[in-house]
Amino acid sequence: MAYDNNNIFAKIIRGEAPSFKVHEDERTLAFMDVMPQSEGHTLVIPKSPAENMFDLSADDAANLMRVTQKVAVAVKRAIKAPGIMIAQLNGPEAGQTVFHIHMHIIPRWHGIDLKLHAREMADFEVLKKQAELIKAELARV
Ligand code: AMP
């Protein structure tokens, strides 16, 4: 499949679609997942147009992981999550639904199951507050 410049994350990168950003630099963007699988579910994406891990240069992959680690530390502290799951899906067969590569940072608690994938829209006020808490922690990382 060729990279679709009009996928929702490409629009977020270009500022054509809204997002609750927690981090932005020259090469990377991190923002709240609007249909979170748990409280504080955050996404990290490279700005380069790659559909999945196989399209990403080794350098972009390394940068994506470096930023994911930093954002995950901030999410863990901000959301006070004892566990953090980091996931990344490649291809519809693996469950990928947005075809611009992204890392999922998903807080986990003992005994609390994940919500269904990309199903239920979150309260935007809650996402806004969580993004502010994560940004504040990122400033300390
Ligand atoms: P995947 O299935 O791994 O491709 O994950 C795509 C993720 O993007 C899902 O968790 C969706 O909830 C999330 N998502 C879809 N549209 C948006 C959006 N406009 N802003 C933030 N997250 C989104």
PDB file of C-alpha atoms in Angstrom, residues 9 17 20 27 29 40 45 57 61-62 65 73-75 80 84 96 100 122 125 136:
ATOM      1  CA  PHE A   9      -2.046  11.485  11.556  1.00  0.00           C
ATOM      2  CA  ALA A  17      -6.725  18.166  12.249  1.00  0.00           C
ATOM      3  CA  PHE A  20      -4.065  17.093  22.336  1.00  0.00           C
ATOM      4  CA  ARG A  27      11.064  14.935  13.826  1.00  0.00           C
ATOM      5  CA  LEU A  29       4.982  14.367  17.661  1.00  0.00           C
ATOM      6  CA  GLY A  40      -3.583   8.324  29.624  1.00  0.00           C
ATOM      7  CA  ILE A  45       4.684   9.369  15.733  1.00  0.00           C
ATOM      8  CA  SER A  57      14.681   4.394   8.247  1.00  0.00           C
ATOM      9  CA  ALA A  61      13.183   4.177  14.186  1.00  0.00           C
ATOM     10  CA  ALA A  62      15.900   4.953  16.750  1.00  0.00           C
ATOM     11  CA  MET A  65      12.073   4.844  20.301  1.00  0.00           C
ATOM     12  CA  VAL A  73       8.360   8.111  31.626  1.00  0.00           C
ATOM     13  CA  ALA A  74       6.253  11.293  31.693  1.00  0.00           C
ATOM     14  CA  VAL A  75       2.976   9.378  31.117  1.00  0.00           C
ATOM     15  CA  LYS A  80       0.430   7.525  38.223  1.00  0.00           C
ATOM     16  CA  ILE A  84       3.020   0.821  31.005  1.00  0.00           C
ATOM     17  CA  GLN A  96      -3.376  -1.421  12.467  1.00  0.00           C
ATOM     18  CA  HIS A 100       1.094   6.267   9.653  1.00  0.00           C
ATOM     19  CA  ALA A 122     -12.966  10.043  25.307  1.00  0.00           C
ATOM     20  CA  GLU A 125     -11.842  17.896  28.776  1.00  0.00           C
ATOM     21  CA  ALA A 136       4.384  19.228  32.923  1.00  0.00           C
TER      22      ALA A 136
END
